[in-house]
Amino acid sequence: MLVFILNAGSSSLKYQLMNPVIKKVFASGICERIGIDGVLKHEYGDGKELKLEIDMPTHKEAIEAVLSTLTVGEGKVIDSIDSIQATGHRVAHGGEFFQKSTLVTEEVIAKIEALIPLAPLHNPANILGMKICQELLPGKPNVAVFDTVFHQTMPDYAYMYALPYDQYTKHKIRKYGFHGTSHYYVSNEARQMLDKKRNTRIIVCHLGNGSSVTAVLNGKSIDTSMGLTPVQGLMMGTRSGDVGAGAISYMMKQEGLDIDQITELMNKKSGILGISGKSSDLREVLAAMHDDERCRLAVDMVAYNIKKYVGSYVAALDGVDALCFTGGIGENSALIREIVCTGLDGMGLVLDPIKNNKNRNDARDIATNSSAARIFVIPTNEEYVIANDTYKVVMES
Ligand code: ADP
């Protein structure tokens, strides 16, 4: 089955064309600067790349450009869009409505719409993507795959905030968690890599521009670092992560900030960017850390925050069998992995420095042979999870 995978953001859109049954990717790419001018970067064949400047006033022209690039010209990989059997959409927030990936219907769209206040940037773009695919690929099923679903197994004592209870009953204010497809994929791979198949206690650190840590017990998420929205938890590229609530109200008062301004400050101007004053990109900050005190501080804070979550999730899981690193930082930064793991011997996690520093891009074990628990680097594959769920939902419908 050929599945078109769409991850629609507010001004960009990532796509892939994949057969999940044989795990084969035919093409992938990204449309950027939608609503400004429009650039399409398309990868196809064995690493061939195309960069096209195409006018994209809205998401509709962007998806039209993708479908046309897939079917005609140099980047062509299929003869006709009729070969696409279904589209899988990455959806940011499924709230408590969705416990699994779901066939898109009018009712499903209405529920995703109702969740817009919880994901004001992402859910509207996701809905737009669904409506455009219904129009451009008529008769072909659409499936919504939610970032939040994997965490719906968290127990109530983990997902509740200690606020007045009616904030939950009235507004569903609670922890939801995100990056669900990545945490699912990586923890599932880790379970297969472990000798042990029962009572598996796995911690996944998804470290990219957005970052989160999840505790996974027997394949189920029992706690995760992001919350009602993705701003909670680890320090990220531009998001603050955990900040005392008192600091937020005090800052609003001192700076005269309204809700939109404080939300922007905590989501777009904080994190690695806010501390380093240089960049949200960890690579750039790592390169400058020896001469720049604020870059050094940013790196130390990033690693320390991850380590604190790892330690607390070892406690939440009553021990650990595998600690996994994934995402751009988790897969590539041996230094961050090293700082996080230093001193965790008592928890059974002993990093092998030689294995950690080997430059490889496959799934691998970087713990010493005698380490009680494993430490894995596992490249994530969120698109595969979206394509596979789409395939399964369509087959069952
Ligand atoms: P996204 O969350 O947008 O998918 P990625 O998973 O690609 O992002 O992660 C981007 C982050 O990974 C950036 O902070 C980038 O600097 C970092 N990164 C990528 N390669 C390396 C590397 N070799 N060393 C350190 N950080 C890296």
Short mmCIF file of C-alpha atoms and ligand atoms in Angstrom, two decimals:
data_model
loop_
_atom_site.label_atom_id
_atom_site.label_comp_id
_atom_site.label_asym_id
_atom_site.label_seq_id
_atom_site.Cartn_x
_atom_site.Cartn_y
_atom_site.Cartn_z
CA MET A 1 0.00 0.00 0.00
CA LEU A 2 1.31 3.44 -0.99
CA VAL A 3 0.71 5.98 1.78
CA PHE A 4 1.16 9.74 1.49
CA ILE A 5 2.26 11.17 4.85
CA LEU A 6 1.61 14.78 5.67
CA ASN A 7 2.92 16.82 8.58
CA ALA A 8 1.40 20.26 8.07
CA GLY A 9 2.70 23.20 10.11
CA SER A 10 1.66 26.84 10.03
CA SER A 11 4.04 27.92 7.26
CA SER A 12 5.70 24.65 6.29
CA LEU A 13 4.68 21.16 5.35
CA LYS A 14 6.67 17.93 5.44
CA TYR A 15 5.70 14.93 3.33
CA GLN A 16 6.72 11.41 2.50
CA LEU A 17 5.52 8.74 0.13
CA MET A 18 6.00 5.33 1.69
CA ASN A 19 4.98 1.71 1.49
CA PRO A 20 4.82 0.73 5.17
CA VAL A 21 4.41 -2.97 4.41
CA ILE A 22 7.94 -3.16 2.98
CA LYS A 23 9.14 -0.05 4.90
CA LYS A 24 10.22 1.60 1.62
CA VAL A 25 10.33 5.38 1.14
CA PHE A 26 9.81 6.55 -2.45
CA ALA A 27 10.16 10.28 -1.87
CA SER A 28 10.18 12.82 0.92
CA GLY A 29 10.48 16.54 1.27
CA ILE A 30 9.37 19.83 2.69
CA CYS A 31 7.50 22.92 1.48
CA GLU A 32 8.74 26.03 3.22
CA ARG A 33 7.71 29.70 3.25
CA ILE A 34 4.05 28.93 2.53
CA GLY A 35 2.13 32.23 2.43
CA ILE A 36 5.36 34.15 1.74
CA ASP A 37 6.71 32.81 -1.57
CA GLY A 38 7.33 29.04 -1.55
CA VAL A 39 10.23 26.59 -1.76
CA LEU A 40 9.87 22.85 -2.30
CA LYS A 41 12.79 20.57 -1.38
CA HIS A 42 12.20 17.09 -2.77
CA GLU A 43 14.28 13.94 -2.20
CA TYR A 44 13.73 10.91 -4.39
CA GLY A 45 15.49 7.87 -5.83
CA ASP A 46 18.75 7.05 -4.10
CA GLY A 47 19.49 10.38 -2.45
CA LYS A 48 18.65 12.63 -5.41
CA GLU A 49 17.46 16.13 -4.51
CA LEU A 50 15.43 18.83 -6.21
CA LYS A 51 14.87 22.39 -5.02
CA LEU A 52 11.97 24.18 -6.69
CA GLU A 53 10.72 27.72 -6.20
CA ILE A 54 6.95 27.54 -6.58
CA ASP A 55 4.40 30.16 -5.58
CA MET A 56 2.54 28.85 -2.51
CA PRO A 57 0.08 31.47 -1.26
CA THR A 58 -1.71 28.78 0.79
CA HIS A 59 -1.28 25.15 1.88
CA LYS A 60 -3.43 24.10 -1.09
CA GLU A 61 -0.89 25.26 -3.68
CA ALA A 62 1.85 23.62 -1.58
CA ILE A 63 0.11 20.20 -1.59
CA GLU A 64 -0.73 20.58 -5.30
CA ALA A 65 2.97 21.26 -5.96
CA VAL A 66 3.98 18.15 -3.98
CA LEU A 67 1.48 15.90 -5.81
CA SER A 68 2.61 17.26 -9.15
CA THR A 69 6.32 16.80 -8.28
CA LEU A 70 5.60 13.19 -7.30
CA THR A 71 3.96 12.47 -10.66
CA VAL A 72 5.66 14.59 -13.36
CA GLY A 73 9.10 15.91 -14.22
CA GLU A 74 12.52 15.11 -12.85
CA GLY A 75 11.42 14.15 -9.32
CA LYS A 76 8.65 11.82 -10.51
CA VAL A 77 8.28 8.56 -8.55
CA ILE A 78 4.74 7.45 -9.51
CA ASP A 79 2.74 7.70 -12.74
CA SER A 80 -0.42 9.07 -11.21
CA ILE A 81 -1.83 10.21 -7.88
CA ASP A 82 -4.29 7.31 -8.26
CA SER A 83 -1.49 5.07 -6.93
CA ILE A 84 -1.72 6.82 -3.56
CA GLN A 85 -4.09 4.67 -1.53
CA ALA A 86 -4.39 6.74 1.64
CA THR A 87 -2.99 9.77 3.45
CA GLY A 88 -1.75 9.73 7.03
CA HIS A 89 -1.80 13.07 8.84
CA ARG A 90 0.33 13.90 11.84
CA VAL A 91 -1.96 15.71 14.27
CA ALA A 92 -0.50 17.59 17.21
CA HIS A 93 -3.26 17.39 19.82
CA GLY A 94 -5.89 14.71 20.26
CA GLY A 95 -6.81 15.68 23.83
CA GLU A 96 -8.79 13.00 25.65
CA PHE A 97 -10.98 12.43 22.58
CA PHE A 98 -8.54 10.13 20.81
CA GLN A 99 -7.03 6.93 22.23
CA LYS A 100 -5.80 5.64 18.87
CA SER A 101 -5.22 6.65 15.24
CA THR A 102 -8.52 7.31 13.53
CA LEU A 103 -10.14 7.50 10.09
CA VAL A 104 -10.87 11.15 9.30
CA THR A 105 -14.60 11.97 9.23
CA GLU A 106 -16.49 15.24 9.66
CA GLU A 107 -16.97 14.33 13.33
CA VAL A 108 -13.24 13.70 13.80
CA ILE A 109 -12.40 17.05 12.17
CA ALA A 110 -14.90 18.77 14.50
CA LYS A 111 -13.16 17.24 17.54
CA ILE A 112 -9.70 18.28 16.31
CA GLU A 113 -11.17 21.76 15.74
CA ALA A 114 -12.50 21.81 19.31
CA LEU A 115 -8.92 21.18 20.51
CA ILE A 116 -7.49 24.23 18.69
CA PRO A 117 -7.20 26.25 21.94
CA LEU A 118 -4.75 23.59 23.19
CA ALA A 119 -2.67 23.60 19.97
CA PRO A 120 -3.37 26.96 18.31
CA LEU A 121 -0.54 26.75 15.77
CA HIS A 122 -0.62 23.08 14.83
CA ASN A 123 -4.19 21.75 14.90
CA PRO A 124 -5.53 24.36 12.39
CA ALA A 125 -2.76 23.47 9.90
CA ASN A 126 -3.44 19.74 10.42
CA ILE A 127 -7.16 20.24 9.68
CA LEU A 128 -6.31 22.28 6.60
CA GLY A 129 -4.11 19.42 5.36
CA MET A 130 -6.99 16.94 5.79
CA LYS A 131 -9.51 19.10 3.98
CA ILE A 132 -7.13 19.75 1.07
CA CYS A 133 -6.36 16.02 0.72
CA GLN A 134 -10.09 15.22 0.73
CA GLU A 135 -10.38 17.63 -2.20
CA LEU A 136 -7.22 16.75 -4.16
CA LEU A 137 -7.33 12.98 -3.56
CA PRO A 138 -11.08 12.33 -3.73
CA GLY A 139 -12.29 8.97 -2.47
CA LYS A 140 -8.96 8.19 -0.80
CA PRO A 141 -9.13 7.68 2.98
CA ASN A 142 -7.40 10.05 5.38
CA VAL A 143 -6.14 8.91 8.78
CA ALA A 144 -5.28 11.12 11.75
CA VAL A 145 -2.28 9.98 13.80
CA PHE A 146 -1.95 11.96 17.01
CA ASP A 147 1.18 13.06 18.86
CA THR A 148 -0.67 12.66 22.15
CA VAL A 149 -2.18 9.17 21.77
CA PHE A 150 0.79 7.13 23.01
CA HIS A 151 0.63 8.95 26.34
CA GLN A 152 -3.06 8.27 26.93
CA THR A 153 -2.00 5.26 29.04
CA MET A 154 -0.52 7.49 31.77
CA PRO A 155 -2.15 6.87 35.15
CA ASP A 156 -4.24 9.72 36.59
CA TYR A 157 -1.74 10.49 39.34
CA ALA A 158 0.89 11.14 36.66
CA TYR A 159 -1.18 13.24 34.28
CA MET A 160 -3.08 15.41 36.78
CA TYR A 161 -1.82 18.83 37.85
CA ALA A 162 -2.44 19.64 41.51
CA LEU A 163 -4.79 22.51 40.62
CA PRO A 164 -8.42 22.77 41.79
CA TYR A 165 -10.08 19.62 40.42
CA ASP A 166 -12.72 21.55 38.49
CA GLN A 167 -9.98 22.91 36.20
CA TYR A 168 -9.77 19.35 34.93
CA THR A 169 -13.52 18.68 34.77
CA LYS A 170 -14.33 22.06 33.18
CA HIS A 171 -11.35 22.58 30.85
CA LYS A 172 -9.57 19.20 30.69
CA ILE A 173 -6.43 20.83 32.04
CA ARG A 174 -3.93 18.00 32.54
CA LYS A 175 -0.70 16.64 31.14
CA TYR A 176 -1.07 15.15 27.63
CA GLY A 177 2.49 14.75 26.32
CA PHE A 178 3.73 14.86 22.72
CA HIS A 179 6.21 13.20 20.31
CA GLY A 180 4.06 10.08 20.83
CA THR A 181 4.92 8.45 17.50
CA SER A 182 8.64 8.82 18.21
CA HIS A 183 8.43 7.55 21.79
CA TYR A 184 6.35 4.61 20.59
CA TYR A 185 8.74 3.74 17.73
CA VAL A 186 11.93 4.01 19.76
CA SER A 187 10.60 2.17 22.84
CA ASN A 188 9.27 -0.59 20.60
CA GLU A 189 12.64 -0.96 18.85
CA ALA A 190 14.34 -0.98 22.25
CA ARG A 191 12.06 -3.73 23.51
CA GLN A 192 13.13 -5.85 20.56
CA MET A 193 16.80 -5.09 21.19
CA LEU A 194 16.53 -6.13 24.85
CA ASP A 195 17.12 -9.73 25.87
CA LYS A 196 14.27 -9.35 28.29
CA LYS A 197 10.74 -9.36 26.84
CA ARG A 198 8.66 -8.93 30.01
CA ASN A 199 8.54 -6.17 32.59
CA THR A 200 10.50 -3.89 30.30
CA ARG A 201 11.35 -0.50 31.80
CA ILE A 202 12.48 1.91 29.11
CA ILE A 203 13.27 5.61 29.16
CA VAL A 204 13.24 7.44 25.81
CA CYS A 205 14.93 10.83 25.42
CA HIS A 206 13.66 12.44 22.21
CA LEU A 207 16.03 15.37 21.82
CA GLY A 208 15.50 17.62 18.81
CA ASN A 209 14.39 21.23 18.42
CA GLY A 210 11.51 20.11 20.61
CA SER A 211 12.51 17.60 23.29
CA SER A 212 10.77 15.27 25.70
CA VAL A 213 11.51 12.26 27.90
CA THR A 214 9.07 9.38 28.40
CA ALA A 215 8.96 6.49 30.87
CA VAL A 216 7.65 3.37 29.12
CA LEU A 217 6.59 0.34 31.15
CA ASN A 218 5.83 -2.84 29.16
CA GLY A 219 5.32 -0.81 25.99
CA LYS A 220 3.02 1.77 27.61
CA SER A 221 3.80 5.38 28.44
CA ILE A 222 3.45 5.96 32.18
CA ASP A 223 4.88 9.48 32.34
CA THR A 224 6.30 12.08 30.00
CA SER A 225 7.94 15.47 30.39
CA MET A 226 5.71 17.62 28.16
CA GLY A 227 2.35 18.73 29.51
CA LEU A 228 -0.90 20.36 28.45
CA THR A 229 1.22 21.95 25.73
CA PRO A 230 4.78 21.21 24.52
CA VAL A 231 6.33 24.06 26.56
CA GLN A 232 6.64 21.95 29.74
CA GLY A 233 9.54 19.67 30.64
CA LEU A 234 13.03 19.83 29.14
CA MET A 235 14.78 22.99 28.02
CA MET A 236 14.48 23.04 24.21
CA GLY A 237 15.64 25.05 21.19
CA THR A 238 13.37 28.02 21.90
CA ARG A 239 11.00 26.67 24.61
CA SER A 240 11.78 27.21 28.27
CA GLY A 241 10.67 23.84 29.64
CA ASP A 242 9.83 23.79 33.36
CA VAL A 243 9.68 27.24 34.96
CA GLY A 244 8.17 28.04 38.34
CA ALA A 245 4.64 29.40 37.94
CA GLY A 246 5.53 32.22 40.33
CA ALA A 247 8.31 33.36 38.00
CA ILE A 248 5.83 33.61 35.14
CA SER A 249 3.29 35.81 36.94
CA TYR A 250 6.10 37.94 38.37
CA MET A 251 7.66 38.43 34.93
CA MET A 252 4.28 39.36 33.46
CA LYS A 253 3.84 42.00 36.15
CA GLN A 254 7.38 43.40 35.90
CA GLU A 255 7.43 43.52 32.10
CA GLY A 256 3.74 44.35 31.63
CA LEU A 257 3.29 41.32 29.37
CA ASP A 258 -0.09 39.98 28.30
CA ILE A 259 -0.93 36.29 27.75
CA ASP A 260 0.10 36.25 24.09
CA GLN A 261 3.40 37.97 24.83
CA ILE A 262 4.34 35.62 27.68
CA THR A 263 3.35 32.61 25.56
CA GLU A 264 5.57 33.87 22.74
CA LEU A 265 8.44 34.57 25.17
CA MET A 266 8.30 31.06 26.64
CA ASN A 267 7.83 29.23 23.35
CA LYS A 268 9.94 31.23 20.90
CA LYS A 269 12.52 33.25 22.82
CA SER A 270 13.60 30.96 25.65
CA GLY A 271 15.47 27.65 25.88
CA ILE A 272 18.86 27.31 24.17
CA LEU A 273 18.24 30.55 22.25
CA GLY A 274 17.22 32.51 25.32
CA ILE A 275 20.17 31.41 27.46
CA SER A 276 22.92 31.45 24.78
CA GLY A 277 21.65 34.61 23.07
CA LYS A 278 23.25 33.06 19.99
CA SER A 279 21.14 30.33 18.44
CA SER A 280 18.43 27.75 19.10
CA ASP A 281 20.57 25.21 17.23
CA LEU A 282 22.58 23.15 19.70
CA ARG A 283 25.35 22.47 17.17
CA GLU A 284 26.15 26.18 16.93
CA VAL A 285 26.05 26.59 20.69
CA LEU A 286 28.33 23.57 21.22
CA ALA A 287 30.79 25.03 18.72
CA ALA A 288 30.92 28.32 20.67
CA MET A 289 30.83 26.96 24.24
CA HIS A 290 34.58 27.16 24.93
CA ASP A 291 34.77 30.90 24.27
CA ASP A 292 31.30 31.98 25.27
CA GLU A 293 30.10 31.67 28.87
CA ARG A 294 26.38 31.81 27.99
CA CYS A 295 26.79 29.02 25.41
CA ARG A 296 28.59 26.93 28.05
CA LEU A 297 25.72 27.60 30.46
CA ALA A 298 23.12 26.62 27.83
CA VAL A 299 24.86 23.27 27.19
CA ASP A 300 25.21 22.54 30.90
CA MET A 301 21.53 23.35 31.48
CA VAL A 302 20.34 21.19 28.56
CA ALA A 303 22.28 18.15 29.80
CA TYR A 304 21.45 18.67 33.48
CA ASN A 305 17.71 18.89 32.75
CA ILE A 306 17.75 15.66 30.76
CA LYS A 307 19.70 13.90 33.50
CA LYS A 308 17.23 15.00 36.19
CA TYR A 309 14.31 13.59 34.18
CA VAL A 310 16.15 10.34 33.53
CA GLY A 311 16.77 9.94 37.27
CA SER A 312 13.17 10.67 38.17
CA TYR A 313 11.87 8.21 35.55
CA VAL A 314 14.16 5.47 36.87
CA ALA A 315 12.25 6.01 40.12
CA ALA A 316 8.86 6.11 38.33
CA LEU A 317 9.66 2.78 36.63
CA ASP A 318 11.16 1.14 39.76
CA GLY A 319 14.41 0.70 37.84
CA VAL A 320 15.48 0.77 34.21
CA ASP A 321 16.36 -1.79 31.53
CA ALA A 322 17.19 0.62 28.71
CA LEU A 323 17.84 4.33 28.29
CA CYS A 324 17.35 5.45 24.68
CA PHE A 325 18.56 8.54 22.86
CA THR A 326 16.90 9.77 19.68
CA GLY A 327 16.23 12.96 17.66
CA GLY A 328 18.87 15.27 16.11
CA ILE A 329 20.66 15.84 19.44
CA GLY A 330 20.11 12.38 20.91
CA GLU A 331 21.33 10.60 17.77
CA ASN A 332 24.30 12.88 17.07
CA SER A 333 25.69 14.49 20.20
CA ALA A 334 28.06 12.12 21.99
CA LEU A 335 28.88 14.93 24.43
CA ILE A 336 25.28 15.42 25.62
CA ARG A 337 24.87 11.64 25.98
CA GLU A 338 28.09 11.50 27.98
CA ILE A 339 27.13 14.31 30.38
CA VAL A 340 23.66 12.81 30.89
CA CYS A 341 25.03 9.34 31.69
CA THR A 342 27.95 10.41 33.88
CA GLY A 343 27.41 9.24 37.44
CA LEU A 344 24.41 7.02 36.70
CA ASP A 345 26.39 3.81 37.41
CA GLY A 346 24.40 3.40 40.62
CA MET A 347 21.25 3.16 38.51
CA GLY A 348 22.83 0.45 36.38
CA LEU A 349 23.63 2.73 33.45
CA VAL A 350 27.29 2.62 32.43
CA LEU A 351 28.26 4.29 29.17
CA ASP A 352 31.13 2.92 27.06
CA PRO A 353 33.02 6.05 25.89
CA ILE A 354 34.45 4.35 22.80
CA LYS A 355 31.08 3.06 21.60
CA ASN A 356 29.50 6.44 22.43
CA ASN A 357 31.99 8.35 20.29
CA LYS A 358 31.74 6.11 17.22
CA ASN A 359 30.05 8.01 14.40
CA ARG A 360 27.30 5.71 13.20
CA ASN A 361 23.73 6.22 12.16
CA ASP A 362 22.19 2.84 12.92
CA ALA A 363 20.45 1.63 16.09
CA ARG A 364 23.17 0.63 18.56
CA ASP A 365 24.05 -0.19 22.15
CA ILE A 366 26.56 2.22 23.70
CA ALA A 367 26.64 0.75 27.24
CA THR A 368 29.60 -1.25 28.50
CA ASN A 369 29.16 -5.02 28.27
CA SER A 370 28.92 -5.24 32.05
CA SER A 371 26.37 -2.40 32.41
CA ALA A 372 23.26 -3.77 34.16
CA ALA A 373 20.99 -1.72 31.88
CA ARG A 374 21.44 -0.97 28.18
CA ILE A 375 21.98 2.48 26.68
CA PHE A 376 20.72 2.66 23.11
CA VAL A 377 20.96 5.22 20.33
CA ILE A 378 17.97 4.58 18.07
CA PRO A 379 17.22 6.78 15.03
CA THR A 380 13.55 7.68 15.23
CA ASN A 381 11.11 7.05 12.38
CA GLU A 382 7.89 8.94 13.05
CA GLU A 383 6.83 8.75 9.41
CA TYR A 384 6.93 4.97 9.50
CA VAL A 385 4.61 4.92 12.51
CA ILE A 386 2.20 7.31 10.75
CA ALA A 387 2.27 5.24 7.53
CA ASN A 388 1.87 1.95 9.36
CA ASP A 389 -1.02 3.21 11.51
CA THR A 390 -2.67 4.58 8.37
CA TYR A 391 -2.32 1.20 6.70
CA LYS A 392 -3.76 -0.62 9.71
CA VAL A 393 -6.70 1.79 10.16
CA VAL A 394 -7.58 1.59 6.44
CA MET A 395 -7.36 -2.22 6.47
CA GLU A 396 -9.67 -2.41 9.50
CA SER A 397 -12.23 0.06 8.11
P1 ADP B 1 13.22 18.60 14.92
O1 ADP B 1 12.78 18.51 16.35
O2 ADP B 1 12.91 19.91 14.31
O3 ADP B 1 12.84 17.39 14.09
P2 ADP B 1 15.90 17.48 14.91
O4 ADP B 1 15.47 16.20 15.53
O5 ADP B 1 16.45 17.44 13.53
O6 ADP B 1 14.81 18.61 15.00
O7 ADP B 1 17.03 18.09 15.89
C1 ADP B 1 17.58 19.35 15.68
C2 ADP B 1 18.63 19.58 16.76
O8 ADP B 1 19.64 18.57 16.65
C3 ADP B 1 19.34 20.94 16.63
O9 ADP B 1 19.49 21.54 17.90
C4 ADP B 1 20.69 20.53 16.08
O10 ADP B 1 21.70 21.44 16.42
C5 ADP B 1 20.91 19.21 16.77
N1 ADP B 1 21.95 18.43 16.11
C6 ADP B 1 21.95 17.89 14.86
N2 ADP B 1 23.15 17.29 14.60
C7 ADP B 1 23.91 17.49 15.71
C8 ADP B 1 25.25 17.14 16.07
N3 ADP B 1 26.04 16.46 15.25
N4 ADP B 1 25.68 17.50 17.30
C9 ADP B 1 24.90 18.17 18.14
N5 ADP B 1 23.63 18.55 17.87
C10 ADP B 1 23.15 18.21 16.67
#
